[in-house]
């Protein structure tokens, strides 16, 4: 039986002004979050302070979408773990495929950020995933296990257990093409097997997760929740997924 608590993480990407953040979170915080499920949102940096204020006593955690590996220094435009901790940020998404593709994030860089997050008491959510071409060529397992091994290289099993992984097939992100639950379950099983400690860590699925596919995905034994993009931007679609996670929490394996 698994003791892994479901986690639903909303990655807002570059959406929501401060005013929009306040509105969405005010609506979300009026709803009771189900027992047994962790829920968190990662707004843009500019809205973190407003989100922190709005989320007090609301049962939803606060995350960031990326961060610097450095505490301070000449890194124009970057945001450090110290600055995030000051804003009560508890979670940080690292190595998202959009960061890797558009901001040249490397496996080594992601690994350094994972260490920095842990050193500052934050939980890294490390994103891994294959492109459509890699998927076609049958390279999915090789790609994601390589990324996972690289991200957690040199960490103790104890440290790895504290982390979260998100398997996000790149071809499924924002496309409406969701992976088959059994297929995602199999890939995540390989990810867990690739790094000591990941068996105990939470691994999420991400990529067009919505209310109508979340239950089937989270019914799979290896899938502990979701990293949600588009569907995290409205209360109704996000809460449908949270409700699906509550079902999973109520039926532990
Ligand atoms: P979508 O849910 O919009 O496909 O995005 C997934 C994602 O990239 C979350 O990090």
PDB file of C-alpha atoms and ligand atoms in Angstrom:
ATOM      1  CA  UNK A   1       0.000   0.000   0.000  1.00  0.00           C
ATOM      2  CA  UNK A   2       1.230   3.437  -0.874  1.00  0.00           C
ATOM      3  CA  UNK A   3       1.527   6.226   1.659  1.00  0.00           C
ATOM      4  CA  UNK A   4       2.113   8.799  -1.036  1.00  0.00           C
ATOM      5  CA  UNK A   5      -0.281  11.685  -0.605  1.00  0.00           C
ATOM      6  CA  UNK A   6      -1.824  12.999  -3.830  1.00  0.00           C
ATOM      7  CA  UNK A   7      -0.603  16.398  -5.002  1.00  0.00           C
ATOM      8  CA  UNK A   8      -2.344  18.700  -7.455  1.00  0.00           C
ATOM      9  CA  UNK A   9      -0.057  21.477  -8.619  1.00  0.00           C
ATOM     10  CA  UNK A  10      -1.244  24.389 -10.728  1.00  0.00           C
ATOM     11  CA  UNK A  11       1.404  25.833 -13.030  1.00  0.00           C
ATOM     12  CA  UNK A  12      -0.045  29.135 -14.153  1.00  0.00           C
ATOM     13  CA  UNK A  13       2.863  29.795 -16.538  1.00  0.00           C
ATOM     14  CA  UNK A  14       2.790  33.404 -17.829  1.00  0.00           C
ATOM     15  CA  UNK A  15      -0.848  33.980 -16.977  1.00  0.00           C
ATOM     16  CA  UNK A  16      -2.613  36.183 -14.427  1.00  0.00           C
ATOM     17  CA  UNK A  17      -1.873  39.703 -13.312  1.00  0.00           C
ATOM     18  CA  UNK A  18      -1.875  40.553  -9.616  1.00  0.00           C
ATOM     19  CA  UNK A  19      -5.523  41.578  -9.829  1.00  0.00           C
ATOM     20  CA  UNK A  20      -6.463  38.364 -11.643  1.00  0.00           C
ATOM     21  CA  UNK A  21      -4.500  36.331  -9.121  1.00  0.00           C
ATOM     22  CA  UNK A  22      -6.428  37.884  -6.246  1.00  0.00           C
ATOM     23  CA  UNK A  23      -9.740  37.135  -7.948  1.00  0.00           C
ATOM     24  CA  UNK A  24      -8.960  33.505  -8.762  1.00  0.00           C
ATOM     25  CA  UNK A  25      -7.518  32.753  -5.340  1.00  0.00           C
ATOM     26  CA  UNK A  26     -10.395  34.458  -3.547  1.00  0.00           C
ATOM     27  CA  UNK A  27     -12.773  32.102  -5.370  1.00  0.00           C
ATOM     28  CA  UNK A  28     -10.605  29.052  -4.730  1.00  0.00           C
ATOM     29  CA  UNK A  29     -10.207  29.867  -1.051  1.00  0.00           C
ATOM     30  CA  UNK A  30     -13.965  29.948  -0.587  1.00  0.00           C
ATOM     31  CA  UNK A  31     -13.990  26.235  -1.350  1.00  0.00           C
ATOM     32  CA  UNK A  32     -12.856  23.609   1.106  1.00  0.00           C
ATOM     33  CA  UNK A  33      -9.881  21.613  -0.070  1.00  0.00           C
ATOM     34  CA  UNK A  34     -10.423  17.883   0.430  1.00  0.00           C
ATOM     35  CA  UNK A  35      -8.629  16.008   3.178  1.00  0.00           C
ATOM     36  CA  UNK A  36      -5.711  13.871   2.174  1.00  0.00           C
ATOM     37  CA  UNK A  37      -4.719  15.924  -0.875  1.00  0.00           C
ATOM     38  CA  UNK A  38      -2.006  18.576  -1.189  1.00  0.00           C
ATOM     39  CA  UNK A  39      -2.948  21.441  -3.480  1.00  0.00           C
ATOM     40  CA  UNK A  40      -0.592  24.157  -4.616  1.00  0.00           C
ATOM     41  CA  UNK A  41      -0.462  26.937  -7.201  1.00  0.00           C
ATOM     42  CA  UNK A  42       2.526  28.531  -8.875  1.00  0.00           C
ATOM     43  CA  UNK A  43       1.629  32.044 -10.079  1.00  0.00           C
ATOM     44  CA  UNK A  44       4.104  34.277 -11.927  1.00  0.00           C
ATOM     45  CA  UNK A  45       6.766  35.953  -9.757  1.00  0.00           C
ATOM     46  CA  UNK A  46       5.004  39.312  -9.901  1.00  0.00           C
ATOM     47  CA  UNK A  47       1.907  37.864  -8.234  1.00  0.00           C
ATOM     48  CA  UNK A  48       3.621  35.795  -5.529  1.00  0.00           C
ATOM     49  CA  UNK A  49       3.315  38.393  -2.768  1.00  0.00           C
ATOM     50  CA  UNK A  50      -0.382  38.937  -3.458  1.00  0.00           C
ATOM     51  CA  UNK A  51      -0.911  35.176  -3.651  1.00  0.00           C
ATOM     52  CA  UNK A  52       0.891  34.656  -0.342  1.00  0.00           C
ATOM     53  CA  UNK A  53      -1.397  37.184   1.331  1.00  0.00           C
ATOM     54  CA  UNK A  54      -4.525  35.650  -0.184  1.00  0.00           C
ATOM     55  CA  UNK A  55      -3.560  32.060   0.632  1.00  0.00           C
ATOM     56  CA  UNK A  56      -3.128  32.575   4.376  1.00  0.00           C
ATOM     57  CA  UNK A  57      -5.259  29.978   6.210  1.00  0.00           C
ATOM     58  CA  UNK A  58      -6.637  28.641   2.940  1.00  0.00           C
ATOM     59  CA  UNK A  59      -5.050  25.194   2.730  1.00  0.00           C
ATOM     60  CA  UNK A  60      -3.406  25.816  -0.645  1.00  0.00           C
ATOM     61  CA  UNK A  61       0.366  25.928  -0.911  1.00  0.00           C
ATOM     62  CA  UNK A  62       2.418  28.480  -2.804  1.00  0.00           C
ATOM     63  CA  UNK A  63       4.935  27.569  -5.477  1.00  0.00           C
ATOM     64  CA  UNK A  64       7.241  29.246  -7.982  1.00  0.00           C
ATOM     65  CA  UNK A  65       7.734  28.254 -11.614  1.00  0.00           C
ATOM     66  CA  UNK A  66      11.530  28.335 -11.599  1.00  0.00           C
ATOM     67  CA  UNK A  67      14.364  29.946  -9.641  1.00  0.00           C
ATOM     68  CA  UNK A  68      18.054  30.688  -9.708  1.00  0.00           C
ATOM     69  CA  UNK A  69      20.522  28.243  -8.235  1.00  0.00           C
ATOM     70  CA  UNK A  70      22.332  31.235  -6.647  1.00  0.00           C
ATOM     71  CA  UNK A  71      21.402  33.051  -3.447  1.00  0.00           C
ATOM     72  CA  UNK A  72      22.334  36.500  -4.801  1.00  0.00           C
ATOM     73  CA  UNK A  73      24.685  38.100  -7.283  1.00  0.00           C
ATOM     74  CA  UNK A  74      24.957  39.580 -10.772  1.00  0.00           C
ATOM     75  CA  UNK A  75      22.195  37.523 -12.435  1.00  0.00           C
ATOM     76  CA  UNK A  76      19.991  40.130 -14.062  1.00  0.00           C
ATOM     77  CA  UNK A  77      16.348  39.206 -14.079  1.00  0.00           C
ATOM     78  CA  UNK A  78      16.688  36.115 -11.922  1.00  0.00           C
ATOM     79  CA  UNK A  79      15.007  35.296  -8.596  1.00  0.00           C
ATOM     80  CA  UNK A  80      16.809  33.492  -5.803  1.00  0.00           C
ATOM     81  CA  UNK A  81      15.701  30.823  -3.347  1.00  0.00           C
ATOM     82  CA  UNK A  82      16.231  33.318  -0.507  1.00  0.00           C
ATOM     83  CA  UNK A  83      13.772  35.702  -2.147  1.00  0.00           C
ATOM     84  CA  UNK A  84      11.237  32.915  -2.643  1.00  0.00           C
ATOM     85  CA  UNK A  85      11.489  31.790   0.960  1.00  0.00           C
ATOM     86  CA  UNK A  86      10.855  35.352   2.070  1.00  0.00           C
ATOM     87  CA  UNK A  87       7.539  35.051   0.193  1.00  0.00           C
ATOM     88  CA  UNK A  88       6.685  31.774   1.957  1.00  0.00           C
ATOM     89  CA  UNK A  89       7.151  29.790  -1.240  1.00  0.00           C
ATOM     90  CA  UNK A  90       7.283  26.095  -0.366  1.00  0.00           C
ATOM     91  CA  UNK A  91       7.369  24.450  -3.775  1.00  0.00           C
ATOM     92  CA  UNK A  92       9.374  25.188  -6.889  1.00  0.00           C
ATOM     93  CA  UNK A  93       8.907  23.722 -10.369  1.00  0.00           C
ATOM     94  CA  UNK A  94      12.307  23.033 -11.911  1.00  0.00           C
ATOM     95  CA  UNK A  95      13.304  21.988 -15.407  1.00  0.00           C
ATOM     96  CA  UNK A  96       9.920  22.528 -17.007  1.00  0.00           C
ATOM     97  CA  UNK A  97      10.184  21.699 -20.716  1.00  0.00           C
ATOM     98  CA  UNK A  98       9.398  25.326 -21.574  1.00  0.00           C
ATOM     99  CA  UNK A  99      12.348  26.441 -19.434  1.00  0.00           C
ATOM    100  CA  UNK A 100      14.548  23.845 -21.078  1.00  0.00           C
ATOM    101  CA  UNK A 101      13.397  24.785 -24.597  1.00  0.00           C
ATOM    102  CA  UNK A 102      13.211  28.598 -24.400  1.00  0.00           C
ATOM    103  CA  UNK A 103      15.650  29.448 -21.609  1.00  0.00           C
ATOM    104  CA  UNK A 104      18.373  26.885 -22.294  1.00  0.00           C
ATOM    105  CA  UNK A 105      18.063  25.086 -18.979  1.00  0.00           C
ATOM    106  CA  UNK A 106      20.312  22.048 -18.898  1.00  0.00           C
ATOM    107  CA  UNK A 107      20.212  18.828 -16.910  1.00  0.00           C
ATOM    108  CA  UNK A 108      23.226  19.980 -14.878  1.00  0.00           C
ATOM    109  CA  UNK A 109      21.615  23.318 -14.184  1.00  0.00           C
ATOM    110  CA  UNK A 110      18.417  21.637 -13.075  1.00  0.00           C
ATOM    111  CA  UNK A 111      20.439  19.422 -10.722  1.00  0.00           C
ATOM    112  CA  UNK A 112      22.062  22.481  -9.126  1.00  0.00           C
ATOM    113  CA  UNK A 113      18.657  24.100  -8.678  1.00  0.00           C
ATOM    114  CA  UNK A 114      17.297  20.949  -7.047  1.00  0.00           C
ATOM    115  CA  UNK A 115      20.097  21.117  -4.493  1.00  0.00           C
ATOM    116  CA  UNK A 116      19.500  24.814  -3.908  1.00  0.00           C
ATOM    117  CA  UNK A 117      15.777  24.230  -3.383  1.00  0.00           C
ATOM    118  CA  UNK A 118      16.425  21.489  -0.837  1.00  0.00           C
ATOM    119  CA  UNK A 119      19.060  23.592   0.926  1.00  0.00           C
ATOM    120  CA  UNK A 120      16.463  26.342   1.339  1.00  0.00           C
ATOM    121  CA  UNK A 121      13.719  24.057   2.584  1.00  0.00           C
ATOM    122  CA  UNK A 122      11.633  24.022  -0.589  1.00  0.00           C
ATOM    123  CA  UNK A 123      10.238  20.993  -2.372  1.00  0.00           C
ATOM    124  CA  UNK A 124      11.438  20.768  -5.966  1.00  0.00           C
ATOM    125  CA  UNK A 125       8.967  19.529  -8.576  1.00  0.00           C
ATOM    126  CA  UNK A 126      11.285  18.298 -11.303  1.00  0.00           C
ATOM    127  CA  UNK A 127       9.706  18.094 -14.741  1.00  0.00           C
ATOM    128  CA  UNK A 128      10.868  15.500 -17.259  1.00  0.00           C
ATOM    129  CA  UNK A 129       9.421  14.485 -20.600  1.00  0.00           C
ATOM    130  CA  UNK A 130      10.065  13.514 -24.172  1.00  0.00           C
ATOM    131  CA  UNK A 131       9.366  15.419 -27.391  1.00  0.00           C
ATOM    132  CA  UNK A 132       6.961  14.127 -30.039  1.00  0.00           C
ATOM    133  CA  UNK A 133       9.919  12.972 -32.135  1.00  0.00           C
ATOM    134  CA  UNK A 134      11.520  11.124 -29.245  1.00  0.00           C
ATOM    135  CA  UNK A 135       8.164   9.551 -28.525  1.00  0.00           C
ATOM    136  CA  UNK A 136       7.832   8.395 -32.153  1.00  0.00           C
ATOM    137  CA  UNK A 137      11.330   6.957 -32.099  1.00  0.00           C
ATOM    138  CA  UNK A 138      10.623   4.944 -28.961  1.00  0.00           C
ATOM    139  CA  UNK A 139      13.095   6.953 -26.890  1.00  0.00           C
ATOM    140  CA  UNK A 140      10.727   7.974 -24.115  1.00  0.00           C
ATOM    141  CA  UNK A 141      12.142   5.795 -21.343  1.00  0.00           C
ATOM    142  CA  UNK A 142      15.751   6.589 -22.221  1.00  0.00           C
ATOM    143  CA  UNK A 143      15.035  10.326 -22.223  1.00  0.00           C
ATOM    144  CA  UNK A 144      13.076  10.596 -19.001  1.00  0.00           C
ATOM    145  CA  UNK A 145      15.262   8.247 -16.981  1.00  0.00           C
ATOM    146  CA  UNK A 146      18.332  10.171 -18.134  1.00  0.00           C
ATOM    147  CA  UNK A 147      16.727  13.459 -17.055  1.00  0.00           C
ATOM    148  CA  UNK A 148      15.678  12.016 -13.699  1.00  0.00           C
ATOM    149  CA  UNK A 149      19.088  10.513 -12.960  1.00  0.00           C
ATOM    150  CA  UNK A 150      20.755  13.798 -13.882  1.00  0.00           C
ATOM    151  CA  UNK A 151      18.424  15.928 -11.748  1.00  0.00           C
ATOM    152  CA  UNK A 152      18.972  13.848  -8.608  1.00  0.00           C
ATOM    153  CA  UNK A 153      22.630  12.896  -9.120  1.00  0.00           C
ATOM    154  CA  UNK A 154      24.570  12.808  -5.872  1.00  0.00           C
ATOM    155  CA  UNK A 155      21.575  13.225  -3.584  1.00  0.00           C
ATOM    156  CA  UNK A 156      20.962  10.817  -0.739  1.00  0.00           C
ATOM    157  CA  UNK A 157      17.930   8.560  -0.857  1.00  0.00           C
ATOM    158  CA  UNK A 158      16.524  10.599   1.998  1.00  0.00           C
ATOM    159  CA  UNK A 159      16.786  13.787  -0.058  1.00  0.00           C
ATOM    160  CA  UNK A 160      15.283  12.171  -3.164  1.00  0.00           C
ATOM    161  CA  UNK A 161      12.237  11.046  -1.195  1.00  0.00           C
ATOM    162  CA  UNK A 162      11.439  14.670  -0.356  1.00  0.00           C
ATOM    163  CA  UNK A 163      11.306  15.662  -4.023  1.00  0.00           C
ATOM    164  CA  UNK A 164       8.482  15.472  -6.538  1.00  0.00           C
ATOM    165  CA  UNK A 165       8.792  14.508 -10.205  1.00  0.00           C
ATOM    166  CA  UNK A 166       6.346  15.507 -12.926  1.00  0.00           C
ATOM    167  CA  UNK A 167       6.296  13.346 -16.039  1.00  0.00           C
ATOM    168  CA  UNK A 168       5.129  15.701 -18.754  1.00  0.00           C
ATOM    169  CA  UNK A 169       5.274  14.326 -22.302  1.00  0.00           C
ATOM    170  CA  UNK A 170       6.013  17.494 -24.277  1.00  0.00           C
ATOM    171  CA  UNK A 171       3.629  16.477 -27.061  1.00  0.00           C
ATOM    172  CA  UNK A 172       0.797  16.413 -24.506  1.00  0.00           C
ATOM    173  CA  UNK A 173       1.395  19.894 -23.071  1.00  0.00           C
ATOM    174  CA  UNK A 174      -1.310  22.315 -24.108  1.00  0.00           C
ATOM    175  CA  UNK A 175      -2.341  20.139 -27.047  1.00  0.00           C
ATOM    176  CA  UNK A 176      -5.331  18.251 -25.668  1.00  0.00           C
ATOM    177  CA  UNK A 177      -3.460  15.031 -26.454  1.00  0.00           C
ATOM    178  CA  UNK A 178      -3.301  13.234 -23.146  1.00  0.00           C
ATOM    179  CA  UNK A 179      -1.130  10.169 -22.661  1.00  0.00           C
ATOM    180  CA  UNK A 180      -2.907   6.874 -22.102  1.00  0.00           C
ATOM    181  CA  UNK A 181      -3.099   6.250 -18.343  1.00  0.00           C
ATOM    182  CA  UNK A 182      -1.458   2.818 -18.597  1.00  0.00           C
ATOM    183  CA  UNK A 183       1.325   4.226 -20.747  1.00  0.00           C
ATOM    184  CA  UNK A 184       2.017   7.136 -18.372  1.00  0.00           C
ATOM    185  CA  UNK A 185       1.927   4.674 -15.490  1.00  0.00           C
ATOM    186  CA  UNK A 186       4.536   2.525 -17.190  1.00  0.00           C
ATOM    187  CA  UNK A 187       6.849   5.445 -17.923  1.00  0.00           C
ATOM    188  CA  UNK A 188       6.562   6.672 -14.342  1.00  0.00           C
ATOM    189  CA  UNK A 189       7.374   3.190 -13.102  1.00  0.00           C
ATOM    190  CA  UNK A 190      10.614   3.372 -15.097  1.00  0.00           C
ATOM    191  CA  UNK A 191      11.377   6.807 -13.650  1.00  0.00           C
ATOM    192  CA  UNK A 192      10.874   5.483 -10.140  1.00  0.00           C
ATOM    193  CA  UNK A 193      13.155   2.559 -10.866  1.00  0.00           C
ATOM    194  CA  UNK A 194      15.913   4.789 -12.223  1.00  0.00           C
ATOM    195  CA  UNK A 195      16.696   6.673  -9.002  1.00  0.00           C
ATOM    196  CA  UNK A 196      16.975   5.295  -5.500  1.00  0.00           C
ATOM    197  CA  UNK A 197      14.334   6.922  -3.323  1.00  0.00           C
ATOM    198  CA  UNK A 198      11.870   7.842  -6.082  1.00  0.00           C
ATOM    199  CA  UNK A 199       9.749   4.850  -5.201  1.00  0.00           C
ATOM    200  CA  UNK A 200       8.724   6.849  -2.135  1.00  0.00           C
ATOM    201  CA  UNK A 201       8.544  10.240  -3.803  1.00  0.00           C
ATOM    202  CA  UNK A 202       5.450  11.629  -5.419  1.00  0.00           C
ATOM    203  CA  UNK A 203       5.397  11.483  -9.191  1.00  0.00           C
ATOM    204  CA  UNK A 204       2.790  13.502 -11.059  1.00  0.00           C
ATOM    205  CA  UNK A 205       1.511  13.341 -14.606  1.00  0.00           C
ATOM    206  CA  UNK A 206       1.258  16.576 -16.606  1.00  0.00           C
ATOM    207  CA  UNK A 207       0.058  17.326 -20.126  1.00  0.00           C
ATOM    208  CA  UNK A 208      -3.572  18.190 -20.911  1.00  0.00           C
ATOM    209  CA  UNK A 209      -4.829  16.806 -17.612  1.00  0.00           C
ATOM    210  CA  UNK A 210      -8.467  17.850 -17.203  1.00  0.00           C
ATOM    211  CA  UNK A 211     -11.470  16.918 -15.110  1.00  0.00           C
ATOM    212  CA  UNK A 212     -12.557  14.298 -17.623  1.00  0.00           C
ATOM    213  CA  UNK A 213      -9.283  12.364 -17.723  1.00  0.00           C
ATOM    214  CA  UNK A 214      -7.862  12.997 -14.239  1.00  0.00           C
ATOM    215  CA  UNK A 215      -9.705  10.181 -12.498  1.00  0.00           C
ATOM    216  CA  UNK A 216      -8.458   7.533 -14.929  1.00  0.00           C
ATOM    217  CA  UNK A 217      -4.903   8.863 -14.766  1.00  0.00           C
ATOM    218  CA  UNK A 218      -4.821   8.971 -10.981  1.00  0.00           C
ATOM    219  CA  UNK A 219      -6.345   5.502 -10.728  1.00  0.00           C
ATOM    220  CA  UNK A 220      -2.988   4.215 -11.960  1.00  0.00           C
ATOM    221  CA  UNK A 221      -0.784   3.051  -9.096  1.00  0.00           C
ATOM    222  CA  UNK A 222       2.247   5.141 -10.056  1.00  0.00           C
ATOM    223  CA  UNK A 223       0.454   8.440 -10.669  1.00  0.00           C
ATOM    224  CA  UNK A 224       0.228  10.512  -7.493  1.00  0.00           C
ATOM    225  CA  UNK A 225      -1.404  13.607  -8.910  1.00  0.00           C
ATOM    226  CA  UNK A 226      -1.022  16.196 -11.613  1.00  0.00           C
ATOM    227  CA  UNK A 227       0.954  19.212 -12.746  1.00  0.00           C
ATOM    228  CA  UNK A 228      -1.755  21.237 -14.390  1.00  0.00           C
ATOM    229  CA  UNK A 229      -1.346  24.065 -16.878  1.00  0.00           C
ATOM    230  CA  UNK A 230      -4.438  25.318 -18.706  1.00  0.00           C
ATOM    231  CA  UNK A 231      -6.966  23.681 -16.410  1.00  0.00           C
ATOM    232  CA  UNK A 232      -5.417  25.386 -13.362  1.00  0.00           C
ATOM    233  CA  UNK A 233      -6.458  28.806 -14.665  1.00  0.00           C
ATOM    234  CA  UNK A 234     -10.127  28.505 -13.783  1.00  0.00           C
ATOM    235  CA  UNK A 235     -11.679  27.489 -10.504  1.00  0.00           C
ATOM    236  CA  UNK A 236     -14.058  24.965 -11.992  1.00  0.00           C
ATOM    237  CA  UNK A 237     -11.589  23.017 -14.099  1.00  0.00           C
ATOM    238  CA  UNK A 238      -8.951  23.042 -11.352  1.00  0.00           C
ATOM    239  CA  UNK A 239     -11.401  21.861  -8.706  1.00  0.00           C
ATOM    240  CA  UNK A 240     -12.592  19.012 -10.940  1.00  0.00           C
ATOM    241  CA  UNK A 241      -9.048  17.702 -10.888  1.00  0.00           C
ATOM    242  CA  UNK A 242      -8.700  18.279  -7.146  1.00  0.00           C
ATOM    243  CA  UNK A 243     -11.912  16.271  -6.689  1.00  0.00           C
ATOM    244  CA  UNK A 244     -10.436  13.439  -8.760  1.00  0.00           C
ATOM    245  CA  UNK A 245      -7.386  13.451  -6.481  1.00  0.00           C
ATOM    246  CA  UNK A 246      -9.683  13.227  -3.464  1.00  0.00           C
ATOM    247  CA  UNK A 247     -11.162  10.026  -4.890  1.00  0.00           C
ATOM    248  CA  UNK A 248      -7.681   8.590  -5.166  1.00  0.00           C
ATOM    249  CA  UNK A 249      -6.874   9.703  -1.617  1.00  0.00           C
ATOM    250  CA  UNK A 250      -9.989   7.930  -0.380  1.00  0.00           C
ATOM    251  CA  UNK A 251      -8.957   4.675  -2.054  1.00  0.00           C
ATOM    252  CA  UNK A 252      -5.285   4.219  -1.171  1.00  0.00           C
ATOM    253  CA  UNK A 253      -3.496   1.293  -2.718  1.00  0.00           C
TER     254      UNK A 253
HETATM  255  P1  LIG B   1      -1.357  21.794 -19.842  1.00  0.00           P
HETATM  256  O1  LIG B   1      -2.088  21.227 -18.651  1.00  0.00           O
HETATM  257  O2  LIG B   1      -1.876  23.113 -20.286  1.00  0.00           O
HETATM  258  O3  LIG B   1      -1.219  20.797 -20.936  1.00  0.00           O
HETATM  259  O4  LIG B   1       0.137  22.116 -19.328  1.00  0.00           O
HETATM  260  C1  LIG B   1       0.838  21.134 -18.649  1.00  0.00           C
HETATM  261  C2  LIG B   1       2.059  21.739 -18.088  1.00  0.00           C
HETATM  262  O5  LIG B   1       2.982  22.083 -18.803  1.00  0.00           O
HETATM  263  C3  LIG B   1       2.112  21.945 -16.641  1.00  0.00           C
HETATM  264  O6  LIG B   1       3.381  22.278 -16.215  1.00  0.00           O
END
